[in-house]
C-alpha positions as semicolon CSV with decimal commas, in nm:
position;residue;x (nm);y (nm);z (nm)
1;M;1,570;1,147;-3,424
2;G;1,404;1,476;-3,514
3;R;1,587;1,465;-3,845
4;W;1,439;1,119;-3,918
5;R;1,082;1,241;-3,866
6;D;1,134;1,538;-4,097
7;A;1,321;1,344;-4,367
8;A;1,171;1,260;-4,701
9;P;1,156;0,889;-4,792
10;S;1,460;0,925;-5,019
11;E;1,663;1,077;-4,735
12;R;1,564;0,811;-4,486
13;S;1,768;0,540;-4,657
14;E;2,084;0,751;-4,620
15;L;1,996;0,832;-4,259
16;A;1,923;0,466;-4,186
17;Q;2,270;0,365;-4,299
18;A;2,431;0,638;-4,085
19;L;2,221;0,544;-3,782
20;T;2,289;0,170;-3,801
21;D;2,664;0,224;-3,842
22;M;2,688;0,427;-3,522
23;P;2,868;0,253;-3,231
24;F;2,562;0,286;-3,009
25;A;2,342;0,125;-3,274
26;Q;2,586;-0,166;-3,299
27;R;2,586;-0,203;-2,920
28;A;2,205;-0,196;-2,908
29;Q;2,186;-0,462;-3,178
30;D;2,446;-0,681;-3,006
31;T;2,265;-0,644;-2,672
32;L;1,927;-0,731;-2,819
33;N;2,073;-1,032;-3,004
34;A;2,238;-1,160;-2,684
35;F;1,916;-1,113;-2,489
36;T;1,713;-1,293;-2,755
37;R;1,954;-1,590;-2,758
38;A;1,952;-1,616;-2,377
39;A;1,573;-1,588;-2,359
40;W;1,504;-1,850;-2,628
41;A;1,350;-2,156;-2,462
42;G;1,339;-2,362;-2,780
43;P;1,069;-2,446;-3,032
44;D;0,905;-2,711;-2,813
45;A;0,892;-2,509;-2,491
46;V;0,555;-2,477;-2,321
47;P;0,444;-2,211;-2,075
48;P;0,567;-2,107;-1,828
49;E;0,917;-2,201;-1,948
50;P;0,947;-1,930;-2,220
51;Q;0,825;-1,662;-1,981
52;A;1,066;-1,779;-1,709
53;R;1,356;-1,777;-1,957
54;M;1,272;-1,422;-2,068
55;L;1,268;-1,298;-1,709
56;Q;1,589;-1,481;-1,623
57;A;1,766;-1,350;-1,934
58;F;1,659;-0,995;-1,852
59;D;1,769;-1,027;-1,488
60;N;2,110;-1,155;-1,601
61;L;2,177;-0,845;-1,814
62;P;2,390;-0,562;-1,676
63;A;2,187;-0,253;-1,581
64;S;2,299;-0,062;-1,890
65;D;2,187;-0,346;-2,118
66;Q;1,856;-0,372;-1,932
67;K;1,795;-0,007;-2,023
68;I;1,860;-0,081;-2,391
69;V;1,633;-0,389;-2,400
70;A;1,353;-0,214;-2,211
71;A;1,369;0,091;-2,436
72;L;1,358;-0,124;-2,749
73;Q;1,051;-0,300;-2,608
74;G;0,870;0,029;-2,554
75;Q;0,922;0,041;-2,178
76;A;1,122;0,342;-2,062
77;P;1,231;0,228;-1,713
78;P;1,372;-0,126;-1,696
79;K;1,167;-0,191;-1,381
80;D;0,846;-0,147;-1,585
81;Y;0,964;-0,397;-1,845
82;R;1,070;-0,641;-1,571
83;A;0,727;-0,602;-1,408
84;R;0,565;-0,688;-1,742
85;L;0,786;-0,997;-1,777
86;Q;0,697;-1,100;-1,420
87;A;0,325;-1,054;-1,492
88;D;0,360;-1,262;-1,809
89;L;0,526;-1,539;-1,608
90;Q;0,257;-1,534;-1,340
91;A;-0,016;-1,541;-1,605
92;A;0,144;-1,846;-1,766
93;T;0,195;-2,037;-1,440
94;P;-0,076;-2,294;-1,359
95;Q;-0,311;-2,164;-1,094
96;A;-0,419;-2,335;-0,774
97;A;-0,740;-2,459;-0,939
98;E;-0,536;-2,679;-1,169
99;R;-0,346;-2,844;-0,884
100;R;-0,435;-3,193;-0,777
101;A;-0,706;-3,209;-0,516
102;D;-0,624;-3,352;-0,175
103;V;-0,752;-3,705;-0,121
104;V;-0,879;-3,831;0,214
105;T;-0,925;-4,201;0,278
106;L;-1,173;-4,294;0,550
107;S;-1,150;-4,609;0,757
108;S;-1,434;-4,857;0,730
109;E;-1,552;-4,749;1,079
110;A;-1,564;-4,384;0,969
111;Q;-1,751;-4,479;0,653
112;A;-2,004;-4,673;0,863
113;R;-2,055;-4,378;1,098
114;L;-2,114;-4,147;0,803
115;A;-2,368;-4,393;0,670
116;G;-2,549;-4,376;1,006
117;A;-2,460;-4,721;1,133
118;E;-2,393;-4,788;1,498
119;T;-2,033;-4,877;1,559
120;S;-1,888;-5,090;1,828
121;E;-1,705;-4,901;2,099
122;A;-1,557;-5,230;2,216
123;T;-1,234;-5,186;2,025
124;P;-0,999;-4,994;2,252
125;Q;-0,796;-4,722;2,088
126;E;-0,439;-4,651;2,171
127;A;-0,392;-4,323;2,357
128;P;-0,188;-4,066;2,171
129;A;0,163;-4,005;2,304
130;N;0,112;-3,627;2,307
131;P;-0,115;-3,511;2,593
132;Q;-0,233;-3,210;2,390
133;I;-0,349;-3,438;2,110
134;A;-0,524;-3,665;2,362
135;A;-0,708;-3,365;2,508
136;A;-0,811;-3,243;2,162
137;L;-0,940;-3,590;2,065
138;A;-1,133;-3,620;2,389
139;A;-1,294;-3,278;2,333
140;Y;-1,383;-3,377;1,976
141;A;-1,540;-3,702;2,096
142;R;-1,758;-3,512;2,348
143;V;-1,875;-3,266;2,081
144;A;-1,932;-3,537;1,820
145;G;-2,135;-3,741;2,067
146;G;-1,895;-4,028;2,068
């Protein structure tokens, strides 16, 4: 590599040919091509699918190929490149704020109580089968004034 930096533009074309014909250069190219094919989610993919495919493709590479891909992406240790892929996936994943809100449906009696209306206590309620639940409901009724 030191020779490349010091080479004149006319020498670089000869060096480029020699470098790309080396067995390691062929292996690096084959590895990067295989990674790119495995990571491709398709032209219609929407996040987080492309990010998930990239991470999965990287995880499926042998350790030696992970080193090649990470180095070609500017990340020396593969764990740093994997961490970047993981962060990209998390950034692309919908957050909790985008999830559907929980919906609570109140009975007509509960709606009337919230509106301040007096409700009839004449309707007997079935006792819960679990004694712990019955005790909790009784304590709630005392606190709520019911």
